[in-house]
PDB file of C-alpha atoms in Angstrom:
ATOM      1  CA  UNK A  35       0.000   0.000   0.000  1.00  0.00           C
ATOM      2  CA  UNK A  36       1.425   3.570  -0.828  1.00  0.00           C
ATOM      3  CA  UNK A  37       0.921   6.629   1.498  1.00  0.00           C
ATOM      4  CA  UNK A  38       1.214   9.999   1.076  1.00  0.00           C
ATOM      5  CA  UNK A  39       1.756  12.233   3.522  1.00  0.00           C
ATOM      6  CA  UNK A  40      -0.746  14.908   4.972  1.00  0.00           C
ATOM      7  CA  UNK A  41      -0.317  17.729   3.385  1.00  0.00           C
ATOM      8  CA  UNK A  42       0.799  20.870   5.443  1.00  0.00           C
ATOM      9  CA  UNK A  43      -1.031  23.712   4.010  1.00  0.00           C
ATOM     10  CA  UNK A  44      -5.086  23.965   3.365  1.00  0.00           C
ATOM     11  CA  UNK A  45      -6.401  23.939  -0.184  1.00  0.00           C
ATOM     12  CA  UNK A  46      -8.660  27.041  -1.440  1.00  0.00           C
ATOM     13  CA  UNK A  47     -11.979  25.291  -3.046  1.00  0.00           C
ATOM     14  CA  UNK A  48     -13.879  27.419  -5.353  1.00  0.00           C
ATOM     15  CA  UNK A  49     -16.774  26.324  -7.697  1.00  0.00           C
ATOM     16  CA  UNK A  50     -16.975  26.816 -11.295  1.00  0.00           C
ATOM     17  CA  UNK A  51     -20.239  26.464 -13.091  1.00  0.00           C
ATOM     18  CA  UNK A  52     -20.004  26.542 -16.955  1.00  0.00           C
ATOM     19  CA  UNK A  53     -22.487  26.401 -19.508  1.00  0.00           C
ATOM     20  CA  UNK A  54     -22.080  23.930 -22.504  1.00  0.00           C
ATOM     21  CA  UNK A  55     -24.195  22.600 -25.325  1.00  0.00           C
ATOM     22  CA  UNK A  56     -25.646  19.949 -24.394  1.00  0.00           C
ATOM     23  CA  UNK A  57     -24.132  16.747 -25.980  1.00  0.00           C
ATOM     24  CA  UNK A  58     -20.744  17.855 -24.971  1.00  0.00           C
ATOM     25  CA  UNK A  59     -19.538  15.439 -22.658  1.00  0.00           C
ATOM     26  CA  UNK A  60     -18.317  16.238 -19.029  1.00  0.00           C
ATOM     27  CA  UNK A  61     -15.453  14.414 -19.316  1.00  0.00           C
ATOM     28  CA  UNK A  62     -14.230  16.860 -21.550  1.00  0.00           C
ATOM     29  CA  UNK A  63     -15.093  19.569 -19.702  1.00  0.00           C
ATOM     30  CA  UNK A  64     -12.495  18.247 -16.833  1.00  0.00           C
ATOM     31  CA  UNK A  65      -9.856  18.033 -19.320  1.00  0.00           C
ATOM     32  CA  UNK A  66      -9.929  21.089 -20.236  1.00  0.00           C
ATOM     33  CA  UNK A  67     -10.150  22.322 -16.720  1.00  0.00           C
ATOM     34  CA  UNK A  68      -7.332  19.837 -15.735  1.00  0.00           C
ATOM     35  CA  UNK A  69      -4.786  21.499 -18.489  1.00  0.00           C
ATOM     36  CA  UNK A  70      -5.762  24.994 -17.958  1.00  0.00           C
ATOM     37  CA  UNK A  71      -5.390  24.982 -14.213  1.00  0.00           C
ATOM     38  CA  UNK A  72      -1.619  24.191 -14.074  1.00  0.00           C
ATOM     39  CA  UNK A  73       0.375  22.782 -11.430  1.00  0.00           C
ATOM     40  CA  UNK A  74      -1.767  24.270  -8.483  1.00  0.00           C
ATOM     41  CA  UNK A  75      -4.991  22.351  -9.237  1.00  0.00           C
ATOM     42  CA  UNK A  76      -5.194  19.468  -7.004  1.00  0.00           C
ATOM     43  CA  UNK A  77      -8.625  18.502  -7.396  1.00  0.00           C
ATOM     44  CA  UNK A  78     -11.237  18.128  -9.985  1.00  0.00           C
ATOM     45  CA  UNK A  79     -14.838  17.070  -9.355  1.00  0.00           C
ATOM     46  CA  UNK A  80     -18.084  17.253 -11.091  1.00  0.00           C
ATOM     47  CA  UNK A  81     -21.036  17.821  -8.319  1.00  0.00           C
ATOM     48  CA  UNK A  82     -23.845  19.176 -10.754  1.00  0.00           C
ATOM     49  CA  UNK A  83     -25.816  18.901 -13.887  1.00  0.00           C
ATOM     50  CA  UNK A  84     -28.370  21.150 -14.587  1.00  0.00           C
ATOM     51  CA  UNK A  85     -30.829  21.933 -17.260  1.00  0.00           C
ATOM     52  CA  UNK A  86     -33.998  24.485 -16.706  1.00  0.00           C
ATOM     53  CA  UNK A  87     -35.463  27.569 -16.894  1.00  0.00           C
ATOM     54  CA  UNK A  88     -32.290  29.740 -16.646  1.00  0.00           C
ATOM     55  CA  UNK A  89     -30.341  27.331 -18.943  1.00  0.00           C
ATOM     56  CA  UNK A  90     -31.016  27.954 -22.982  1.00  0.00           C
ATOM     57  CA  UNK A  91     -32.283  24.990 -24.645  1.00  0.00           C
ATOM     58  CA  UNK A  92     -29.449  22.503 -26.122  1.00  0.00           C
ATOM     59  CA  UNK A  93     -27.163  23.889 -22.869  1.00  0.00           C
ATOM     60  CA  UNK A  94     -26.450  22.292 -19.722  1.00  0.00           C
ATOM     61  CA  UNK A  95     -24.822  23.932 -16.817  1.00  0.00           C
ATOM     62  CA  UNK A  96     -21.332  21.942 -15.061  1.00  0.00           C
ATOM     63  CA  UNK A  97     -20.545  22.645 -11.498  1.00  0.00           C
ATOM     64  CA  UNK A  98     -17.134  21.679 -10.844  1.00  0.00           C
ATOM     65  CA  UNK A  99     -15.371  21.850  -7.479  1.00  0.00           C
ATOM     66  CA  UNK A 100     -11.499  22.956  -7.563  1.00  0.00           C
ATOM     67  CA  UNK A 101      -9.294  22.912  -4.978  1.00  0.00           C
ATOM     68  CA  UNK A 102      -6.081  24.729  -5.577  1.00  0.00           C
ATOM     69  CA  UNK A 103      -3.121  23.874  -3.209  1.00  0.00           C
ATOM     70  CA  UNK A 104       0.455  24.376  -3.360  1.00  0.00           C
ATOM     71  CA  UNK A 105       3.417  22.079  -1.302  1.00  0.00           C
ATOM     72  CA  UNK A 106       5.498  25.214   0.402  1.00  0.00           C
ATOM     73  CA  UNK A 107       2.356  27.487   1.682  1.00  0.00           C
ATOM     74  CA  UNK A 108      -0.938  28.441   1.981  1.00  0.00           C
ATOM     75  CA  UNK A 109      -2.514  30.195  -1.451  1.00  0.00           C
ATOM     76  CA  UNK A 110      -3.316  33.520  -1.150  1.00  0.00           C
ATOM     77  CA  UNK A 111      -7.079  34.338  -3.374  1.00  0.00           C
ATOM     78  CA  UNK A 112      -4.824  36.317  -5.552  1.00  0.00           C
ATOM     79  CA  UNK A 113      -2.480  33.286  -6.494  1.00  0.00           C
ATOM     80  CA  UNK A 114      -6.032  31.184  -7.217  1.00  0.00           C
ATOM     81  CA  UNK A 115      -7.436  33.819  -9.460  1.00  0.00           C
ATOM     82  CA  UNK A 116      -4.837  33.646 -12.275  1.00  0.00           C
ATOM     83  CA  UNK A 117      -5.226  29.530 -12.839  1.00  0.00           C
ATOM     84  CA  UNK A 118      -8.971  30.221 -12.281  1.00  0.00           C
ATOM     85  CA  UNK A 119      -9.176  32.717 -15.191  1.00  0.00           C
ATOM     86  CA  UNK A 120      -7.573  30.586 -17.286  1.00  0.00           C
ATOM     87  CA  UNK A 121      -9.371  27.974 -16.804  1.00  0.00           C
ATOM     88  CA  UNK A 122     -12.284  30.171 -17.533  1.00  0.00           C
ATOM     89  CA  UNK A 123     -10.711  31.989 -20.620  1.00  0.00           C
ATOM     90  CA  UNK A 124      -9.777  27.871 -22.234  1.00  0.00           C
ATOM     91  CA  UNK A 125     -13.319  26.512 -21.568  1.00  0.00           C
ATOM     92  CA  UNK A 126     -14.866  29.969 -23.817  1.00  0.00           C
ATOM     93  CA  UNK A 127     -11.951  29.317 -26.464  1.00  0.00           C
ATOM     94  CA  UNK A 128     -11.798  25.539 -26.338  1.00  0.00           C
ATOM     95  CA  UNK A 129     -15.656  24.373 -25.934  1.00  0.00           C
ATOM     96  CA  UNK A 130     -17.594  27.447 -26.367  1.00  0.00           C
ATOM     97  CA  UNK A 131     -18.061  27.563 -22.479  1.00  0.00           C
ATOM     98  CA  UNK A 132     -19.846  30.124 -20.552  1.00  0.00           C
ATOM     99  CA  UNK A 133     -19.192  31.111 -16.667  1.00  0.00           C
ATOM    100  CA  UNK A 134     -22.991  30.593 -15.358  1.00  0.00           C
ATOM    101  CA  UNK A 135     -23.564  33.634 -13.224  1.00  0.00           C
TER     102      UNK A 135
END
């Protein structure tokens, strides 16, 4: 069995909800997410599909939860919002993603 150790410093979650046409798969989605958010991105996971009144028809909305973390210190918001823009900034050039507001 292989261990790793605890890390020492706390992640920063933040949520991400995109809107995508509909047959676009999620898995896709995370990739995109995954390559965009660089070395800081620890962890990746879908918690929501949605599709209703807010959402055009042929769209579905993807809520993602991130957690950023780094091995040497605790993340400062500032140091999250530059991977977290560009993941935002690849998912509208990539897929045609929107942030859902």
């Amino acid at each position: 069995i292989q261990t790793k150790p605890v890390p020492r410093f706390p992640p920063v979650a933040q949520d991400l909800a995109v809107v995508v046409d509909e047959a676009l798969p999620a898995a896709q989605v995370e990739a995109v997410i995954r390559k965009a958010g660089g070395a800081l991105l620890t962890h990746v996971e879908l918690f929501d599909i949605y599709r209703g009144a807010s959402i055009p028809a042929g769209k579905k909305s993807l809520a993602f939860a991130l957690q950023f973390q780094a091995p040497d210190r605790t993340l400062t918001d500032q140091e999250v919002q530059g991977p977290y823009q560009k993941i935002v900034r690849q998912l509208s050039k990539e897929l045609g993603g929107v942030l859902r507001a």
